Short mmCIF file of C-alpha atoms in Angstrom, two decimals:
data_model
loop_
_atom_site.label_atom_id
_atom_site.label_comp_id
_atom_site.label_asym_id
_atom_site.label_seq_id
_atom_site.Cartn_x
_atom_site.Cartn_y
_atom_site.Cartn_z
CA MET A 1 -38.11 -67.19 -33.43
CA PHE A 2 -40.00 -68.25 -30.36
CA LYS A 3 -41.88 -70.89 -32.84
CA THR A 4 -38.15 -71.81 -33.51
CA LYS A 5 -37.22 -71.91 -30.31
CA LYS A 6 -40.35 -73.82 -29.47
CA LEU A 7 -39.73 -76.98 -32.70
CA LEU A 8 -36.34 -77.11 -31.65
CA LEU A 9 -37.74 -77.99 -27.94
CA PHE A 10 -40.38 -80.05 -29.18
CA VAL A 11 -37.33 -82.27 -30.94
CA LEU A 12 -34.96 -82.51 -27.71
CA LEU A 13 -37.89 -83.74 -24.91
CA GLY A 14 -39.15 -86.33 -28.79
CA VAL A 15 -35.55 -87.50 -28.18
CA TRP A 16 -36.04 -87.59 -24.22
CA ILE A 17 -39.08 -89.38 -24.54
CA ILE A 18 -37.95 -92.11 -26.45
CA GLN A 19 -35.12 -93.15 -24.83
CA ALA A 20 -37.01 -93.11 -21.77
CA ALA A 21 -39.63 -95.31 -23.58
CA ALA A 22 -36.95 -98.10 -24.51
CA CYS A 23 -34.98 -97.62 -21.15
CA ASN A 24 -37.45 -97.54 -18.04
CA SER A 25 -40.01 -99.86 -16.58
CA SER A 26 -43.56 -99.05 -17.55
CA SER A 27 -44.01 -97.04 -14.47
CA ASP A 28 -41.01 -94.56 -15.01
CA SER A 29 -42.10 -94.31 -18.19
CA SER A 30 -45.71 -92.76 -16.83
CA GLU A 31 -43.52 -90.41 -14.15
CA SER A 32 -41.20 -89.14 -17.23
CA GLU A 33 -44.33 -88.96 -19.90
CA ALA A 34 -45.92 -86.46 -17.11
CA GLU A 35 -42.18 -85.04 -16.06
CA ILE A 36 -41.58 -83.81 -19.58
CA GLU A 37 -45.57 -82.54 -21.04
CA LEU A 38 -45.58 -80.31 -17.00
CA THR A 39 -42.29 -79.18 -18.67
CA LEU A 40 -43.75 -78.45 -21.45
CA GLN A 41 -47.34 -77.01 -20.75
CA ALA A 42 -44.90 -74.09 -18.61
CA ILE A 43 -42.15 -73.91 -21.90
CA TYR A 44 -45.52 -73.26 -24.22
CA ALA A 45 -47.05 -70.68 -21.42
CA GLU A 46 -43.70 -68.67 -21.13
CA ASP A 47 -43.50 -68.28 -25.12
CA THR A 48 -47.15 -67.53 -25.76
CA ALA A 49 -46.64 -64.55 -22.53
CA GLN A 50 -43.88 -63.15 -23.98
CA ALA A 51 -44.94 -63.40 -27.21
CA LEU A 52 -48.36 -61.39 -26.02
CA ALA A 53 -46.51 -58.47 -24.38
CA ASP A 54 -44.15 -58.39 -27.99
CA ALA A 55 -47.60 -57.95 -29.65
CA VAL A 56 -49.08 -55.74 -26.81
CA ALA A 57 -45.25 -53.51 -27.36
CA VAL A 58 -45.63 -52.81 -30.94
CA GLU A 59 -49.36 -51.90 -31.26
CA ALA A 60 -49.32 -49.11 -28.58
CA PRO A 61 -46.50 -47.14 -28.30
CA THR A 62 -45.53 -44.82 -25.25
CA LYS A 63 -48.27 -41.74 -25.96
CA ILE A 64 -46.45 -37.95 -26.02
CA PRO A 65 -47.86 -35.99 -23.49
CA LEU A 66 -49.47 -33.31 -24.46
CA LEU A 67 -47.71 -29.90 -23.61
CA MET A 68 -50.15 -27.84 -21.25
CA PRO A 69 -50.12 -23.90 -21.01
CA GLY A 70 -50.56 -21.50 -18.72
CA GLU A 71 -52.67 -18.73 -17.30
CA PRO A 72 -51.93 -16.47 -20.01
CA PRO A 73 -48.65 -13.41 -18.98
CA LYS A 74 -50.71 -9.59 -18.93
CA PRO A 75 -51.57 -9.16 -22.57
CA GLU A 76 -49.06 -7.59 -24.25
CA ARG A 77 -51.22 -5.93 -26.80
CA THR A 78 -55.21 -5.48 -27.78
CA LEU A 79 -56.55 -4.66 -30.59
CA LYS A 80 -60.17 -2.91 -30.87
CA ASP A 81 -62.52 -4.11 -33.32
CA PHE A 82 -64.98 -1.67 -34.89
CA ASP A 83 -68.73 -2.31 -33.09
CA SER A 84 -71.34 -3.30 -34.96
CA SER A 85 -73.69 -2.49 -32.04
CA ILE A 86 -74.39 1.02 -32.16
CA ARG A 87 -76.77 0.59 -35.07
CA ALA A 88 -77.79 -3.07 -33.78
CA TYR A 89 -81.26 -1.91 -33.88
CA GLU A 90 -81.09 -0.17 -37.41
CA ASN A 91 -80.10 -4.07 -39.18
CA ARG A 92 -76.75 -2.48 -39.62
CA ALA A 93 -73.44 -2.19 -39.06
CA VAL A 94 -72.33 1.84 -39.49
CA SER A 95 -68.05 1.08 -41.01
CA GLY A 96 -65.50 -1.48 -40.68
CA ASP A 97 -66.43 -3.57 -43.21
CA ARG A 98 -64.60 -3.16 -47.04
CA PHE A 99 -65.20 -6.34 -48.87
CA LEU A 100 -63.33 -5.57 -51.52
CA ASP A 101 -59.74 -5.16 -48.43
CA SER A 102 -60.75 -9.18 -46.83
CA MET A 103 -62.29 -6.61 -44.15
CA TYR A 104 -65.40 -8.17 -43.11
CA GLU A 105 -68.05 -6.54 -40.60
CA ARG A 106 -70.84 -8.86 -40.59
CA PRO A 107 -72.61 -9.99 -37.18
CA PHE A 108 -75.92 -9.87 -38.91
CA THR A 109 -77.53 -12.90 -40.41
CA SER A 110 -78.13 -13.00 -44.48
CA GLN A 111 -80.99 -10.52 -45.28
CA GLU A 112 -82.83 -10.13 -42.22
CA MET A 113 -80.36 -7.96 -40.62
CA ILE A 114 -80.75 -9.41 -36.75
CA TYR A 115 -77.94 -8.61 -35.42
CA GLN A 116 -75.49 -11.91 -33.21
CA PRO A 117 -73.06 -10.69 -30.88
CA ASP A 118 -71.42 -13.57 -29.72
CA LEU A 119 -70.18 -13.10 -33.76
CA ASP A 120 -69.29 -9.62 -33.14
CA ILE A 121 -66.10 -8.85 -32.08
CA TYR A 122 -65.29 -6.01 -29.10
CA THR A 123 -60.70 -7.09 -27.96
CA VAL A 124 -58.59 -9.02 -28.71
CA ASP A 125 -55.82 -9.58 -26.06
CA PHE A 126 -51.90 -11.51 -27.42
CA ALA A 127 -49.80 -11.90 -24.77
CA HIS A 128 -46.85 -14.70 -25.23
CA ASP A 129 -44.57 -17.17 -22.74
CA ASP A 130 -41.49 -18.98 -23.44
CA ASP A 131 -43.88 -22.29 -24.93
CA PHE A 132 -47.32 -20.11 -26.03
CA PHE A 133 -48.62 -17.54 -27.84
CA TYR A 134 -52.02 -16.65 -26.97
CA PHE A 135 -55.78 -14.95 -27.97
CA THR A 136 -58.22 -13.42 -25.55
CA ILE A 137 -60.84 -13.06 -27.89
CA THR A 138 -64.02 -10.95 -26.24
CA LEU A 139 -67.19 -10.88 -27.85
CA TYR A 140 -69.99 -8.02 -27.61
CA GLY A 141 -72.34 -10.59 -26.06
CA MET A 142 -73.52 -13.73 -25.55
CA ASN A 143 -76.92 -14.86 -28.97
CA PRO A 144 -80.29 -13.80 -27.97
CA VAL A 145 -82.53 -16.46 -29.21
CA GLU A 146 -80.37 -19.57 -29.02
CA TRP A 147 -78.35 -19.20 -25.68
CA GLY A 148 -74.46 -19.63 -25.37
CA LEU A 149 -71.28 -18.32 -27.99
CA ASN A 150 -72.56 -20.43 -31.27
CA GLY A 151 -69.50 -19.39 -33.65
CA MET A 152 -66.43 -21.26 -34.80
CA TYR A 153 -63.61 -18.59 -33.00
CA GLY A 154 -60.63 -18.63 -34.92
CA VAL A 155 -56.39 -16.78 -34.67
CA GLU A 156 -54.78 -16.35 -38.87
CA PHE A 157 -52.23 -16.31 -38.72
CA ASP A 158 -49.29 -14.37 -41.39
CA ARG A 159 -46.02 -15.12 -41.50
CA THR A 160 -44.37 -14.99 -44.48
CA LYS A 161 -45.75 -10.95 -44.32
CA THR A 162 -47.35 -11.34 -47.62
CA GLY A 163 -50.79 -11.04 -46.77
CA ARG A 164 -51.84 -14.63 -47.07
CA GLY A 165 -52.83 -16.20 -44.51
CA ASP A 166 -50.76 -19.80 -43.62
CA LEU A 167 -52.12 -21.21 -41.09
CA ILE A 168 -55.85 -20.81 -39.02
CA VAL A 169 -56.71 -21.76 -35.68
CA TRP A 170 -60.59 -22.56 -34.85
CA VAL A 171 -62.64 -23.47 -32.00
CA ASP A 172 -66.36 -24.67 -31.75
CA GLY A 173 -67.65 -24.69 -28.81
CA PRO A 174 -64.82 -24.08 -26.13
CA GLN A 175 -64.72 -26.22 -22.50
CA GLU A 176 -64.30 -24.86 -19.29
CA GLU A 177 -61.16 -25.88 -19.33
CA TRP A 178 -58.02 -25.51 -21.14
CA SER A 179 -58.66 -28.74 -24.01
CA VAL A 180 -57.91 -29.68 -27.29
CA GLU A 181 -61.82 -30.84 -27.81
CA ASN A 182 -62.58 -29.19 -30.68
CA VAL A 183 -59.96 -27.67 -31.67
CA THR A 184 -59.05 -27.21 -35.09
CA VAL A 185 -55.69 -26.01 -37.19
CA TYR A 186 -54.62 -26.45 -41.06
CA THR A 187 -51.83 -24.91 -43.12
CA ASP A 188 -52.25 -24.16 -47.36
CA SER A 189 -51.08 -26.84 -49.30
CA ASP A 190 -50.70 -25.63 -52.19
CA ARG A 191 -50.20 -21.87 -51.31
CA ASP A 192 -53.44 -20.63 -52.23
CA VAL A 193 -55.05 -19.10 -49.50
CA GLY A 194 -55.19 -14.89 -50.82
CA GLY A 195 -54.96 -15.93 -54.40
CA PRO A 196 -53.07 -14.53 -56.66
CA GLN A 197 -53.36 -10.72 -55.19
CA PRO A 198 -53.43 -11.80 -51.03
CA ILE A 199 -55.80 -9.71 -49.20
CA VAL A 200 -57.56 -7.74 -52.48
CA ALA A 201 -60.14 -9.62 -54.65
CA ASP A 202 -59.55 -11.92 -57.18
CA ALA A 203 -62.17 -11.84 -59.58
CA GLY A 204 -62.99 -15.70 -60.98
CA PHE A 205 -59.72 -17.52 -58.77
CA GLU A 206 -60.27 -20.91 -58.17
CA GLY A 207 -58.33 -22.80 -55.40
CA ASP A 208 -58.99 -25.10 -52.08
CA GLY A 209 -57.94 -22.42 -49.79
CA TYR A 210 -57.22 -24.39 -45.94
CA ASP A 211 -56.96 -27.19 -46.83
CA THR A 212 -54.94 -29.38 -44.65
CA THR A 213 -55.03 -30.61 -41.02
CA VAL A 214 -52.96 -30.02 -39.63
CA LYS A 215 -52.12 -32.89 -36.69
CA LEU A 216 -51.98 -32.12 -32.63
CA GLU A 217 -49.24 -33.97 -30.60
CA GLY A 218 -46.65 -33.52 -28.92
CA ASP A 219 -45.44 -29.77 -28.38
CA LYS A 220 -46.93 -29.22 -31.61
CA VAL A 221 -50.45 -28.27 -30.11
CA ALA A 222 -52.93 -25.70 -29.93
CA PHE A 223 -55.96 -25.12 -26.39
CA ALA A 224 -59.12 -23.12 -26.11
CA ARG A 225 -61.64 -22.47 -23.77
CA VAL A 226 -64.00 -20.06 -22.57
CA SER A 227 -62.33 -17.21 -20.29
CA PRO A 228 -62.31 -18.44 -16.13
CA ASP A 229 -62.62 -14.30 -15.81
CA ASP A 230 -65.43 -13.35 -18.65
CA GLN A 231 -67.87 -15.74 -20.05
CA VAL A 232 -67.96 -14.06 -23.62
CA ALA A 233 -63.88 -13.80 -24.45
CA ILE A 234 -62.74 -16.86 -26.09
CA GLN A 235 -58.90 -18.50 -25.05
CA ILE A 236 -56.75 -19.60 -27.73
CA ALA A 237 -52.83 -21.55 -26.36
CA VAL A 238 -51.39 -22.11 -30.09
CA SER A 239 -47.33 -23.94 -29.11
CA ARG A 240 -44.23 -21.82 -30.68
CA ASP A 241 -43.28 -25.01 -32.40
CA LEU A 242 -47.03 -25.51 -33.83
CA LEU A 243 -46.09 -22.23 -35.41
CA GLU A 244 -42.41 -23.79 -36.17
CA ASN A 245 -41.28 -21.20 -33.46
CA PRO A 246 -41.28 -17.98 -35.29
CA ALA A 247 -39.48 -14.33 -34.53
CA GLU A 248 -42.22 -12.05 -36.46
CA PHE A 249 -45.25 -13.06 -38.32
CA LEU A 250 -49.36 -10.90 -38.49
CA TRP A 251 -52.54 -12.24 -36.84
CA GLY A 252 -56.18 -11.30 -36.45
CA ALA A 253 -59.06 -12.96 -35.38
CA TRP A 254 -62.01 -14.37 -36.42
CA ALA A 255 -65.77 -15.21 -35.56
CA ASP A 256 -67.94 -17.25 -37.62
CA ASN A 257 -71.26 -18.53 -37.99
CA GLY A 258 -72.13 -18.66 -41.30
CA LEU A 259 -69.93 -20.49 -43.72
CA ARG A 260 -67.46 -22.22 -41.75
CA ASN A 261 -65.55 -22.70 -44.66
CA ALA A 262 -61.86 -22.91 -44.50
CA THR A 263 -61.52 -23.84 -48.11
CA MET A 264 -63.19 -20.23 -49.29
CA LEU A 265 -60.97 -18.55 -47.49
CA ASP A 266 -60.11 -15.28 -48.36
CA HIS A 267 -63.34 -14.99 -49.00
CA ASN A 268 -63.47 -12.41 -51.33
CA ASP A 269 -61.80 -14.83 -53.65
CA THR A 270 -64.45 -17.13 -53.46
CA MET A 271 -67.54 -14.82 -54.30
CA GLY A 272 -68.79 -11.33 -56.43
CA PRO A 273 -69.76 -8.05 -53.33
CA GLY A 274 -73.53 -8.17 -55.16
CA GLU A 275 -73.46 -12.57 -54.27
CA ALA A 276 -71.98 -11.59 -50.58
CA GLY A 277 -74.02 -8.56 -49.89
CA SER A 278 -73.25 -6.24 -47.67
CA PRO A 279 -73.70 -4.46 -43.88
CA ILE A 280 -73.69 -1.16 -45.14
CA ASN A 281 -77.21 -0.21 -45.62
CA THR A 282 -76.32 3.40 -47.96
CA ASP A 283 -74.42 0.49 -50.10
CA ASN A 284 -76.15 -0.59 -53.11
CA ASN A 285 -75.68 -4.66 -51.94
CA TYR A 286 -77.47 -3.87 -48.81
CA PRO A 287 -78.26 -6.63 -47.32
CA LEU A 288 -76.55 -9.18 -46.77
CA ASN A 289 -76.78 -12.08 -48.34
CA ALA A 290 -74.05 -14.87 -49.34
CA LEU A 291 -71.81 -13.43 -46.82
CA TYR A 292 -73.41 -13.27 -43.30
CA ASN A 293 -73.17 -14.14 -39.82
CA LEU A 294 -68.88 -13.29 -39.92
CA ASP A 295 -67.04 -11.61 -37.94
CA ASN A 296 -62.69 -10.33 -38.21
CA THR A 297 -60.14 -8.20 -37.92
CA CYS A 298 -56.92 -6.36 -39.13
CA ARG A 299 -53.56 -8.37 -38.50
CA LEU A 300 -51.38 -6.82 -35.51
CA PRO A 301 -47.62 -8.27 -35.71
CA TYR A 302 -46.05 -9.78 -33.30
CA GLY A 303 -42.19 -9.15 -33.23
CA PHE A 304 -41.17 -6.07 -35.45
CA GLU A 305 -42.92 -2.50 -35.38
CA GLN A 306 -46.40 -1.80 -36.64
CA MET A 307 -44.97 -0.08 -39.67
CA GLY A 308 -48.34 1.83 -42.02
CA ALA A 309 -49.66 -0.48 -43.85
CA SER A 310 -46.35 -1.75 -45.54
CA PHE A 311 -47.99 -4.86 -45.21
CA PRO A 312 -51.42 -6.34 -46.87
CA GLY A 313 -53.68 -6.85 -44.34
CA MET A 314 -52.00 -5.24 -41.24
CA CYS A 315 -53.44 -2.78 -38.62
CA ILE A 316 -52.89 0.79 -40.03
CA THR A 317 -54.40 2.47 -36.80
CA GLN A 318 -57.21 1.25 -34.21
CA ALA A 319 -60.50 1.38 -34.56
CA PRO A 320 -61.34 4.51 -33.74
CA ALA A 321 -63.68 4.55 -30.75
CA PRO A 322 -67.39 4.47 -30.62
CA GLU A 323 -68.63 7.62 -30.57
CA PRO A 324 -71.70 6.97 -27.89
CA ASP A 325 -75.40 6.12 -29.48
CA PRO A 326 -77.98 8.75 -27.19
CA GLU A 327 -80.46 5.93 -27.57
CA GLN A 328 -79.00 2.88 -27.03
CA SER A 329 -76.35 3.84 -24.10
CA ASP A 330 -75.51 6.43 -21.43
CA GLY A 331 -72.63 8.22 -21.41
CA GLY A 332 -69.36 6.27 -21.93
CA CYS A 333 -71.69 2.63 -21.45
CA ILE A 334 -71.79 0.67 -24.78
CA PRO A 335 -74.65 -1.75 -24.58
CA TYR A 336 -73.96 -5.93 -24.86
CA CYS A 337 -75.86 -9.10 -23.68
CA VAL A 338 -75.30 -10.27 -20.23
CA ARG A 339 -78.04 -12.63 -19.71
CA GLN A 340 -80.96 -14.46 -21.23
CA CYS A 341 -84.20 -12.48 -19.76
CA ALA A 342 -86.19 -15.72 -17.62
CA ALA A 343 -89.54 -14.67 -19.91
CA SER A 344 -88.74 -15.14 -23.17
CA ALA A 345 -85.76 -16.60 -25.35
CA GLY A 346 -85.55 -13.38 -27.66
CA CYS A 347 -84.89 -11.09 -24.22
CA CYS A 348 -82.28 -9.54 -23.12
CA GLU A 349 -80.38 -8.10 -19.72
CA TRP A 350 -78.21 -5.17 -21.16
CA GLY A 351 -74.90 -4.01 -19.99
CA CYS A 352 -72.66 -1.72 -19.91
CA ARG A 353 -68.63 -2.76 -21.37
#
């Protein structure tokens, strides 16, 4: 459009120059030519500026601001997970690991069975407001060797209530403030998470689990941060629009610093119990092998009542409160590593929950 307009102007001005040369003296002609040159320069500058402005408008569309979470409301539900800390000094879990049913209580390294408190889920608080669902995953403590919360932490959703997870939110390295940085959301385009029988082990099944990354934009977002009230708690906020505003769903939490591979869910479809190993020292597959540094929870419902074992993966009852261990606690104290000792990277100062 601009090229056509400019060409027409040049033609008209060319005619003007010819007429001016024929009718004016040499002095008048020079003045006319100077005026024409200035006019052409002005037209060219105006057209160039307009073209650049239009190009910028096309290349940089208006960015829609992200919907931001607020402070989580008071918890509506609190999920209590199994406790591996009470016998961690014996390099074993007490209970809670049922490999064939996709329940993993494995916050230990492979073979050596060294306890990882930053991967042992203590509780998960659930709350919601008009825009977001909030999950606060509290761990038993910091990693005493590589000080910090070094795992990936996530929430998995089952919106179909079939046991088959359909969306999972992971954060690896949460910030101090709400941020989408290091937050990744996956979905399953071909619905093969869990294999033919969700939750239950399907020997020999080959699928690709969570295979699609979701772009976070506008109101379809997920944020994470370290809880301002507890240094060993991760908070994840998932917008209702990201979940397509469901009326009902099941949810459960994860902590993982082992395989870190969403395409391998459910894990018990990608390997057998012998390859995976076991954290229970009375199990023939003890110690842990290929599936390690991992903890997850059963799933709690949102939008409907918890009814026994109505849905695969749903919590039947809350995990029992741990028995106080006389060798590790005083009365009802549940120990956890609250800070690293200055003298040694492998030393902890222990506190009570």
